CSV table of C-alpha atoms and ligand atoms in Angstrom, one decimal:
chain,number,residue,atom,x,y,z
A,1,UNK,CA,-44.9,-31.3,32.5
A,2,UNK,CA,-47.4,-33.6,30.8
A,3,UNK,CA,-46.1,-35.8,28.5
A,4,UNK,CA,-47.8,-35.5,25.1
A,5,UNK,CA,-45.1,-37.0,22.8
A,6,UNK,CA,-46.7,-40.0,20.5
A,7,UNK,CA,-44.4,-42.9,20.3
A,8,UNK,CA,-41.6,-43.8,18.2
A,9,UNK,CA,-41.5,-43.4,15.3
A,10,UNK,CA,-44.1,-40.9,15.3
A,11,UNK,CA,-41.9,-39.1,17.1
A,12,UNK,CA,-38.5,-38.7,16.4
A,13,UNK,CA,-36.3,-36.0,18.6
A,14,UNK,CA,-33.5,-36.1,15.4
A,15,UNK,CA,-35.9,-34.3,13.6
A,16,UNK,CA,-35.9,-30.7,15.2
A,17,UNK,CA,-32.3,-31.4,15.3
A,18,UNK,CA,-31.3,-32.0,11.6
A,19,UNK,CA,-30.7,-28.6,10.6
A,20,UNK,CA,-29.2,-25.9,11.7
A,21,UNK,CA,-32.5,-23.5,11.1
A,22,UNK,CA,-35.0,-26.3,12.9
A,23,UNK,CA,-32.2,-25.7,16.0
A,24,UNK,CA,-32.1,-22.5,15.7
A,25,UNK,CA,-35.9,-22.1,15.6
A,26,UNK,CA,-36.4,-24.6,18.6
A,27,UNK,CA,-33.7,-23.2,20.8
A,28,UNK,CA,-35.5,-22.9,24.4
A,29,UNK,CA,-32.3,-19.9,26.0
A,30,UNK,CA,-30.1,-17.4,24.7
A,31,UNK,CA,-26.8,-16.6,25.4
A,32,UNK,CA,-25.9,-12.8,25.0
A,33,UNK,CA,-23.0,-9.8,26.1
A,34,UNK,CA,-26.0,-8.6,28.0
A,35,UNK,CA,-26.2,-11.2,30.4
A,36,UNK,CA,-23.0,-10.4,31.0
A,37,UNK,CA,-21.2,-9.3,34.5
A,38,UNK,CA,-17.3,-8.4,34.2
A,39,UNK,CA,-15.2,-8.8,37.8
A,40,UNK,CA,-12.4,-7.1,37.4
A,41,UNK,CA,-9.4,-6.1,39.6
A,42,UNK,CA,-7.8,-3.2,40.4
A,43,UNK,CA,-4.5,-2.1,41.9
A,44,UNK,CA,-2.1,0.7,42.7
A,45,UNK,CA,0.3,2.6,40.6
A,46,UNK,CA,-0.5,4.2,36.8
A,47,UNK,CA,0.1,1.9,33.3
A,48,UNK,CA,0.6,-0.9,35.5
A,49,UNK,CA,-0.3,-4.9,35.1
A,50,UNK,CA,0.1,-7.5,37.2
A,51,UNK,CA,-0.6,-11.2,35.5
A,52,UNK,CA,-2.8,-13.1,38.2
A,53,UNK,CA,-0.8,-16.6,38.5
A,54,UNK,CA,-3.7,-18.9,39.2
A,55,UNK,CA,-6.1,-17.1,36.4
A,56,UNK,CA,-4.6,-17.6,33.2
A,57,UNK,CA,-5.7,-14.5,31.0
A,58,UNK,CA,-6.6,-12.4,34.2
A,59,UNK,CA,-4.4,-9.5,35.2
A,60,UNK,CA,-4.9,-6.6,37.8
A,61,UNK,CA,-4.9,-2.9,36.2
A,62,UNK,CA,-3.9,-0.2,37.3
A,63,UNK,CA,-7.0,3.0,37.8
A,64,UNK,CA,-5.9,4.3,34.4
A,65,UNK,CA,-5.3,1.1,32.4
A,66,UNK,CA,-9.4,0.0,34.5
A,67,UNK,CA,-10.5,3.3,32.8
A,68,UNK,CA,-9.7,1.7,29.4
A,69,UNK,CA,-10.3,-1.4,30.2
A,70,UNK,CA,-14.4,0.1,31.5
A,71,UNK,CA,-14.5,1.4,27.9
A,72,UNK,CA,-13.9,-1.4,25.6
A,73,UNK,CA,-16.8,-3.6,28.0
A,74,UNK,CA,-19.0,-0.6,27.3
A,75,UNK,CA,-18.0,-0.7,23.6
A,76,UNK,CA,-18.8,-4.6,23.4
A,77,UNK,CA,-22.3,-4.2,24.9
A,78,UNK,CA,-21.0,-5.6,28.6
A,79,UNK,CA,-23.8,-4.0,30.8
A,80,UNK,CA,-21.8,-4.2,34.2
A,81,UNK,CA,-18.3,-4.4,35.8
A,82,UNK,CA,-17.8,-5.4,39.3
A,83,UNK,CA,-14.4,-3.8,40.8
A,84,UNK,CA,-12.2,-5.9,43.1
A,85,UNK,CA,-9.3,-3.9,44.8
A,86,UNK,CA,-5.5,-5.9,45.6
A,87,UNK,CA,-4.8,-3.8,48.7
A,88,UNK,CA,-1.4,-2.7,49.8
A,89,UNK,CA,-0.7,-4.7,52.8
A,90,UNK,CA,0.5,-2.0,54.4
A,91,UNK,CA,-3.4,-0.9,54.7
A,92,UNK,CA,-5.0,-3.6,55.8
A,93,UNK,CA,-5.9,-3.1,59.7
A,94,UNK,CA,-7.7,-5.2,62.2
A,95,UNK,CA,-10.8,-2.9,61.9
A,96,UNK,CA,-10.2,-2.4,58.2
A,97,UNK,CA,-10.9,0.9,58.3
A,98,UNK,CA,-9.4,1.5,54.7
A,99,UNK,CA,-13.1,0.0,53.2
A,100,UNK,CA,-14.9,3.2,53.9
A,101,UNK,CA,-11.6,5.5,52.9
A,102,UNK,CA,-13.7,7.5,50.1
A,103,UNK,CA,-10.3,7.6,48.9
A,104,UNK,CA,-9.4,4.2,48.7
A,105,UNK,CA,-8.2,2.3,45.5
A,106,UNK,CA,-12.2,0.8,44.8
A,107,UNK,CA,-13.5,4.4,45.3
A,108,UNK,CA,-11.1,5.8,43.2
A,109,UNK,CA,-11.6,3.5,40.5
A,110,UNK,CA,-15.4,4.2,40.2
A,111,UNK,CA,-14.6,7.9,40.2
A,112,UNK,CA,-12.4,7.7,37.4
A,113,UNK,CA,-14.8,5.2,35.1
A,114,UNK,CA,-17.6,7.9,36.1
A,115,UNK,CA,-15.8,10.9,35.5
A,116,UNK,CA,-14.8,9.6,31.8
A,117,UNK,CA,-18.6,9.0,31.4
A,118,UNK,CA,-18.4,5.9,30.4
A,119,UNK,CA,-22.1,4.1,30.1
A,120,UNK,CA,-21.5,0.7,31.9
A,121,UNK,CA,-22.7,-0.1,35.2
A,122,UNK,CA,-20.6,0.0,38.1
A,123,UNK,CA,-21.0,-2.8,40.4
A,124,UNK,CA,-18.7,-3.3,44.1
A,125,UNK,CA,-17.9,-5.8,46.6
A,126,UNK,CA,-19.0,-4.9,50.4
A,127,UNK,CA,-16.9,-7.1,52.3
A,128,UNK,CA,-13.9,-6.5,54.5
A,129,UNK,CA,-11.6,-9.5,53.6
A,130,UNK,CA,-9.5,-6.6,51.1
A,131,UNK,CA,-9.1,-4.6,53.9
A,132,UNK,CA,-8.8,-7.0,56.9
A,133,UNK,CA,-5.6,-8.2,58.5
A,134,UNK,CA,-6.6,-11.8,59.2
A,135,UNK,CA,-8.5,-12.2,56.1
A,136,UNK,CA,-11.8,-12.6,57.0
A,137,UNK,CA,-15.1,-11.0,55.5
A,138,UNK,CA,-15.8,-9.6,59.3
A,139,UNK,CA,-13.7,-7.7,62.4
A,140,UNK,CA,-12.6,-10.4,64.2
A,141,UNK,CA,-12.8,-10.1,68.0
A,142,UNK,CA,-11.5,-13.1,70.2
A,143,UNK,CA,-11.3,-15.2,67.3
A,144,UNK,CA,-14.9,-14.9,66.7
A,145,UNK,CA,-16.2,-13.0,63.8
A,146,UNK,CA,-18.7,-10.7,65.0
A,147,UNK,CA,-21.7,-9.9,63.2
A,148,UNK,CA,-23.8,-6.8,64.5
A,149,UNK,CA,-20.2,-4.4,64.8
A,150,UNK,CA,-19.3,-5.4,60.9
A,151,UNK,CA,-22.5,-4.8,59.5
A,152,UNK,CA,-21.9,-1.3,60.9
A,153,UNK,CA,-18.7,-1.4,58.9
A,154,UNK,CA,-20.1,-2.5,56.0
A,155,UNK,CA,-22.8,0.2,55.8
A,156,UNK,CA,-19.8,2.6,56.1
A,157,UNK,CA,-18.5,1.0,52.9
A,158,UNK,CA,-21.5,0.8,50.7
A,159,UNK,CA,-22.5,4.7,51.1
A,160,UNK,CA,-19.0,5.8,50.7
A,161,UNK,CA,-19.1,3.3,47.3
A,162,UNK,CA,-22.6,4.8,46.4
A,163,UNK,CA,-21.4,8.3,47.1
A,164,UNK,CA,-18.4,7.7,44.5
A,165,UNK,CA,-20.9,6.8,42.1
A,166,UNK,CA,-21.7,2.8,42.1
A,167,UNK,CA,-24.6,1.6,40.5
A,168,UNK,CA,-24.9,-2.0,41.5
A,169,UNK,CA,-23.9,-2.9,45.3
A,170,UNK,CA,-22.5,-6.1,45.8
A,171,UNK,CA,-22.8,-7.5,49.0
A,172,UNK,CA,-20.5,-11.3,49.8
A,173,UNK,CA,-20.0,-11.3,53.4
A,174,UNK,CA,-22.8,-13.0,54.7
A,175,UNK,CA,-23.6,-11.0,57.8
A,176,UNK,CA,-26.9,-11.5,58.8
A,177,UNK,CA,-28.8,-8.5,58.3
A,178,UNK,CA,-26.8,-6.8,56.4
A,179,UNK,CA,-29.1,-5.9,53.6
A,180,UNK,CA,-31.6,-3.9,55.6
A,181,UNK,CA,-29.6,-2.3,57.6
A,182,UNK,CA,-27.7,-1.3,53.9
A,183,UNK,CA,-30.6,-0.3,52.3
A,184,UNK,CA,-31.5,2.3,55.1
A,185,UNK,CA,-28.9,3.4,55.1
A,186,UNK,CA,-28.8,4.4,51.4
A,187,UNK,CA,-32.6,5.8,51.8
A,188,UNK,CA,-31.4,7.6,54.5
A,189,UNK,CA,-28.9,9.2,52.3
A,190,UNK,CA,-30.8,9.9,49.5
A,191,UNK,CA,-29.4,6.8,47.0
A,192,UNK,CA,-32.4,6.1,46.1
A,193,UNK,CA,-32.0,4.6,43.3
A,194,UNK,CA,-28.7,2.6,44.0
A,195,UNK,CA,-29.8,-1.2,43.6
A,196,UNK,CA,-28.2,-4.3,46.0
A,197,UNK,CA,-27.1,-7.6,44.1
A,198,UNK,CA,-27.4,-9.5,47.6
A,199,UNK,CA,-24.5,-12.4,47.4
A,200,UNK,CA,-27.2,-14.3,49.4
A,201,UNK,CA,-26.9,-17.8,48.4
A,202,UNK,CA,-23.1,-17.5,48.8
A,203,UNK,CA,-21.4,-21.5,49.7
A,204,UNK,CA,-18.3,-21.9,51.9
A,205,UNK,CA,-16.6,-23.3,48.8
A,206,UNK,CA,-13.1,-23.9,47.7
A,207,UNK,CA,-13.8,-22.5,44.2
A,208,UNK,CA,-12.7,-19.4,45.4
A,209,UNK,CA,-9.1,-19.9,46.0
A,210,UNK,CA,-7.2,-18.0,42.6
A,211,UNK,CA,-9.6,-15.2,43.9
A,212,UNK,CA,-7.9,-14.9,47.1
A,213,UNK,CA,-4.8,-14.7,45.4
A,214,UNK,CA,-5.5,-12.1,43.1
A,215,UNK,CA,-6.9,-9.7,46.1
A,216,UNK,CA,-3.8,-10.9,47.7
A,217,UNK,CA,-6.2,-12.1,51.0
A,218,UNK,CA,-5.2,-15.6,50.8
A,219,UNK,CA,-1.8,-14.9,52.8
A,220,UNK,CA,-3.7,-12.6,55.3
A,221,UNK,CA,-6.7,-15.6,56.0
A,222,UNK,CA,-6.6,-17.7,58.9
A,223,UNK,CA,-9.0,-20.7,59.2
A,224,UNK,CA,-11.9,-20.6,56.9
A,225,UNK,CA,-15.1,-19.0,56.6
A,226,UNK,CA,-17.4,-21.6,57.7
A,227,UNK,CA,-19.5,-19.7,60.1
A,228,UNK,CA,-20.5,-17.2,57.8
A,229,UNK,CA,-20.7,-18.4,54.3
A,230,UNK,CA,-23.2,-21.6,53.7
A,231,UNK,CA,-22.3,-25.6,54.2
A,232,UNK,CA,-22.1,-26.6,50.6
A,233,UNK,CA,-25.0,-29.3,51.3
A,234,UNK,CA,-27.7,-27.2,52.3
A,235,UNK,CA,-30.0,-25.8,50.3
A,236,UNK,CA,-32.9,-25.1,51.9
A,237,UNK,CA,-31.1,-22.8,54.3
A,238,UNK,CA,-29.5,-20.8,50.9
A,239,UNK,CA,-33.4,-20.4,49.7
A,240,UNK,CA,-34.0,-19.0,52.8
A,241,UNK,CA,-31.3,-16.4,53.0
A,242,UNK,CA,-32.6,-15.4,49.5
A,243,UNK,CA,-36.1,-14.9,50.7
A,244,UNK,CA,-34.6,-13.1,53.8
A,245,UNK,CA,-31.9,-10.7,51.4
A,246,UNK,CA,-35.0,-10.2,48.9
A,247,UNK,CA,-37.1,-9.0,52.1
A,248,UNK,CA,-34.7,-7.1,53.5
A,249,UNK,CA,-34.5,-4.8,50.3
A,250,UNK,CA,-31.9,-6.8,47.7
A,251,UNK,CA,-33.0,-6.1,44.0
A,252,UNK,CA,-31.0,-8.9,42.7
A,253,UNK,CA,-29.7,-11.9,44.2
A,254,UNK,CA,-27.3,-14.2,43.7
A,255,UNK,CA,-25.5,-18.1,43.8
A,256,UNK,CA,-22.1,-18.4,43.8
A,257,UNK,CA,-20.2,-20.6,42.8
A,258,UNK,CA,-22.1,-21.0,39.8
A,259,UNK,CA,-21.6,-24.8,37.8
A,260,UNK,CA,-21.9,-26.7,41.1
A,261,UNK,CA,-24.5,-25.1,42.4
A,262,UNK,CA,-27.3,-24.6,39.2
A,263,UNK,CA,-29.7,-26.3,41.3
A,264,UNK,CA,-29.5,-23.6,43.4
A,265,UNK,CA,-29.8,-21.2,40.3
A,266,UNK,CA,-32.7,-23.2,39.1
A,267,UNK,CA,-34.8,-23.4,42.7
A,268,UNK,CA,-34.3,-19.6,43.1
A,269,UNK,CA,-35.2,-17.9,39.7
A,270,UNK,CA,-38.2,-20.4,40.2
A,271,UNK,CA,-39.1,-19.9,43.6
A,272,UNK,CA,-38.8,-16.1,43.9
A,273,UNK,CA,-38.7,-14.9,40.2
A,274,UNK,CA,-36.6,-12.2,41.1
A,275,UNK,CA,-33.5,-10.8,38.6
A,276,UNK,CA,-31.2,-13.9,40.1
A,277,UNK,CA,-27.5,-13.9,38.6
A,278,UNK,CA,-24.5,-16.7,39.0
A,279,UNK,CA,-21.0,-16.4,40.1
A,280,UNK,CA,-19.1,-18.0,37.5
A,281,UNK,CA,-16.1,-17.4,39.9
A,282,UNK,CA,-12.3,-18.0,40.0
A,283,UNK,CA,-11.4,-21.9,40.6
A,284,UNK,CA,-13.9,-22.4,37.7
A,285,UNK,CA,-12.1,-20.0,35.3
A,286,UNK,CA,-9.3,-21.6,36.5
A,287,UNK,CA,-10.1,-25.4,35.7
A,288,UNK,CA,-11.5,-24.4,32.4
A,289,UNK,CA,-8.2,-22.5,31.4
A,290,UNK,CA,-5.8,-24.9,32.6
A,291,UNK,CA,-7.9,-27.9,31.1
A,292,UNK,CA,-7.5,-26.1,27.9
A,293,UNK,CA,-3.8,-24.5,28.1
A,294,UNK,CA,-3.1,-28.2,27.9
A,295,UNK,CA,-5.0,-28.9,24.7
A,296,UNK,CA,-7.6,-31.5,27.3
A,297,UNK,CA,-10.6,-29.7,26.3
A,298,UNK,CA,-11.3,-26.9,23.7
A,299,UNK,CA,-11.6,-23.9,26.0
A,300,UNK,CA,-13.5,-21.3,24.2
A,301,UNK,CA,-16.4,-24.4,23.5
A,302,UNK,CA,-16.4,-25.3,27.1
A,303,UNK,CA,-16.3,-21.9,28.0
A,304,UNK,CA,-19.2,-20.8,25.9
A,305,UNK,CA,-21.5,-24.4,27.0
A,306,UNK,CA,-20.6,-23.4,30.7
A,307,UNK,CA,-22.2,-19.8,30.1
A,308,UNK,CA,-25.5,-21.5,28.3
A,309,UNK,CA,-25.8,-23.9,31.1
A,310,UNK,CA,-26.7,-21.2,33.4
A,311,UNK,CA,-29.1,-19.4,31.0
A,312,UNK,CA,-30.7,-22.7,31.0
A,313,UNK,CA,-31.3,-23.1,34.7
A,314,UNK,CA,-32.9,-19.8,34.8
A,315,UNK,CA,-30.5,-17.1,35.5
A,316,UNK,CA,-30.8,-13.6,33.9
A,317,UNK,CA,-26.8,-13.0,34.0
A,318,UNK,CA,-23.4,-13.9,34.9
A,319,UNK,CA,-20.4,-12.7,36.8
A,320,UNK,CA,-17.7,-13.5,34.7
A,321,UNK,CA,-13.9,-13.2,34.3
A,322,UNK,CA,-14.8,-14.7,30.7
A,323,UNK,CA,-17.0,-11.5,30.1
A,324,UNK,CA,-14.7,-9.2,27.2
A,325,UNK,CA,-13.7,-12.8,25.3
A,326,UNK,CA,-17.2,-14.4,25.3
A,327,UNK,CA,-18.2,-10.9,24.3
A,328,UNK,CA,-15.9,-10.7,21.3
A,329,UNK,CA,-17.9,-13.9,20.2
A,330,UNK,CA,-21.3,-13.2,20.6
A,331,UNK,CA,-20.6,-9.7,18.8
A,332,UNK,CA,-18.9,-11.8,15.7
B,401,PBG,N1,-15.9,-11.8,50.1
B,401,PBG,C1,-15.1,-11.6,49.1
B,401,PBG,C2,-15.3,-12.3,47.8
B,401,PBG,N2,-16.0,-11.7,46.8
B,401,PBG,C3,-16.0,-12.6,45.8
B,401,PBG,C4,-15.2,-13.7,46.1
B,401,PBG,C5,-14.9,-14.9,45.3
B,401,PBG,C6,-14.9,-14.6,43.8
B,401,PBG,C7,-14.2,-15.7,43.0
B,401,PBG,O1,-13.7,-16.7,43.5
B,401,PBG,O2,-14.0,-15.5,41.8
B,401,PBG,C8,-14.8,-13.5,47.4
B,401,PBG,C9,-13.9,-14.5,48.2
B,401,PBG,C10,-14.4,-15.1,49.4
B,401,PBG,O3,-15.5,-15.0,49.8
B,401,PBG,O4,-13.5,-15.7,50.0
């Protein structure tokens, strides 16, 4: 950037602020429900909610209750919904073989939000922590998390998502090569036109701990997921798993967290141009709720600024849990 300002007080930044119409006439981003991603989970049973204790506001639905839930996002203008399954323990296997059930909970969920033809997008997860007994994203073998074996899983999982009708494919597991071998796959099977949201720049991060509860995986996890997800310091490595994802056929990528990592945000959308989308995910839902449940910030403010702040460092949308009450706004 060159600077080009004359001196004070020739010029004077106040100016383009004094008015409401000068600032809304010089506002650089826009915040709006279509930048919007909505994560949602889902569990068992019919008419049935269960409050999510470390996500104030956040509560699993049952299929049916999902159903409704689908339609008022459409309703508001929410483009997308990603679906999160809580899986009965009783499922959860060593080779988590529930995650390409076509029947399983996730599946069944995108049937029904299709078959009530419902226009919103239908985004997934593709990982096998729901479904795993230890927790992890992989099959676990030895103690060691093996890559090549859980991409084959994961394939599994994505056509039977696609062949239950998902729109937006969302894989956070961090395999290596995972995307290709995906997107083959889905060629290969005539889902053509089923696009990847590659979690590629996904951190090892504590921010994702209310999350665990609410899929009910943080009981099930042992250790941490350090050799798969990235060290929270590097990020030249993250901008190279993004080139690799985009490569490998991802249509969309994606940083999570989101707030403590916009300079990843900012160095992707700029470097690769691609659709690029933030992770707004639980722990930071979770700060901003509980800062404001005890009247120490004004949450819907800080909830709004958050949202802005990552149109501002360049990303086309954002994953959510704030999605239907942010939308509310925006539509007022
Ligand atoms: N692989 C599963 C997955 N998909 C999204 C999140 C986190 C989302 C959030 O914290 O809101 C996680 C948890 C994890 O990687 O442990």
């Amino acid at each position: 950037m060159t600077v080009n300002q004359a001196p004070f007080p020739l010029t004077r930044f106040r100016r383009t602020r004094a008015a409401a119409p000068i600032r809304n006439l010089v506002r650089e981003s826009s915040l709006s429900v279509h930048d919007l991603i909505w994560p949602v989970f889902v569990c068992a049973g019919s008419n049935e909610r269960q409050a999510v204790a470390s996500m104030p506001g956040v509560e699993r639905l049952s299929v049916d209750l999902l159903v409704e839930a689908a339609r008022e996002a459409a309703s508001l203008g929410i483009p997308a919904i990603c679906i999160f399954p809580y899986t009965d323990p009783s499922l959860k296997t060593e080779l988590c073989e529930e995650a390409w059930n076509p029947d399983n909970l996730s599946n069944r969920a995108i049937r029904a939000i299709r078959e009530a033809g419902i226009e919103i997008a239908i985004m997934t997860d593709i990982a096998l922590d729901p479904y795993n007994a230890n927790g992890h994203d992989g099959i676990v073998r030895d103690g060691v998390i093996v890559n090549d074996e859980t991409v084959e899983a994961l394939v599994k999982m994505g056509l039977a998502q696609a062949e239950a009708g998902a729109d937006i494919l969302g894989p956070s597991d961090m395999m290596d090569g995972r995307i290709g071998a995906i997107r083959a796959a889905l060629e290969a099977e005539n889902h053509t036109n089923v696009t990847i949201m590659s979690y590629a720049a996904k951190f090892a991060s504590a921010f994702y701990g209310p999350f665990r509860d609410a899929v009910g995986a943080s009981g099930a996890l042992k250790g941490d997921k350090k050799t798969y997800q990235i060290d929270p310091l590097n990020a030249r490595e993250a901008l190279r798993c993004v080139e690799r994802d985009l490569r490998e056929g991802a249509d969309m990528v994606m940083v999570k967290p989101g707030l403590p990592y916009l300079d990843m945000c900012r160095q992707v959308k700029d470097r690769f141009g691609a659709p690029t989308y933030a992770y707004q995910v639980s722990g930071e839902y979770a700060m901003i709720q509980a800062a404001a449940q005890n009247g120490w910030i004004d949450g819907e403010k800080v909830m709004l600024e958050s949202l802005m702040a990552f149109r501002r460092a360049g990303c086309d949308g954002v994953l959510t849990y704030f999605a239907p009450r942010v939308a509310k706004i925006l539509n007022q």
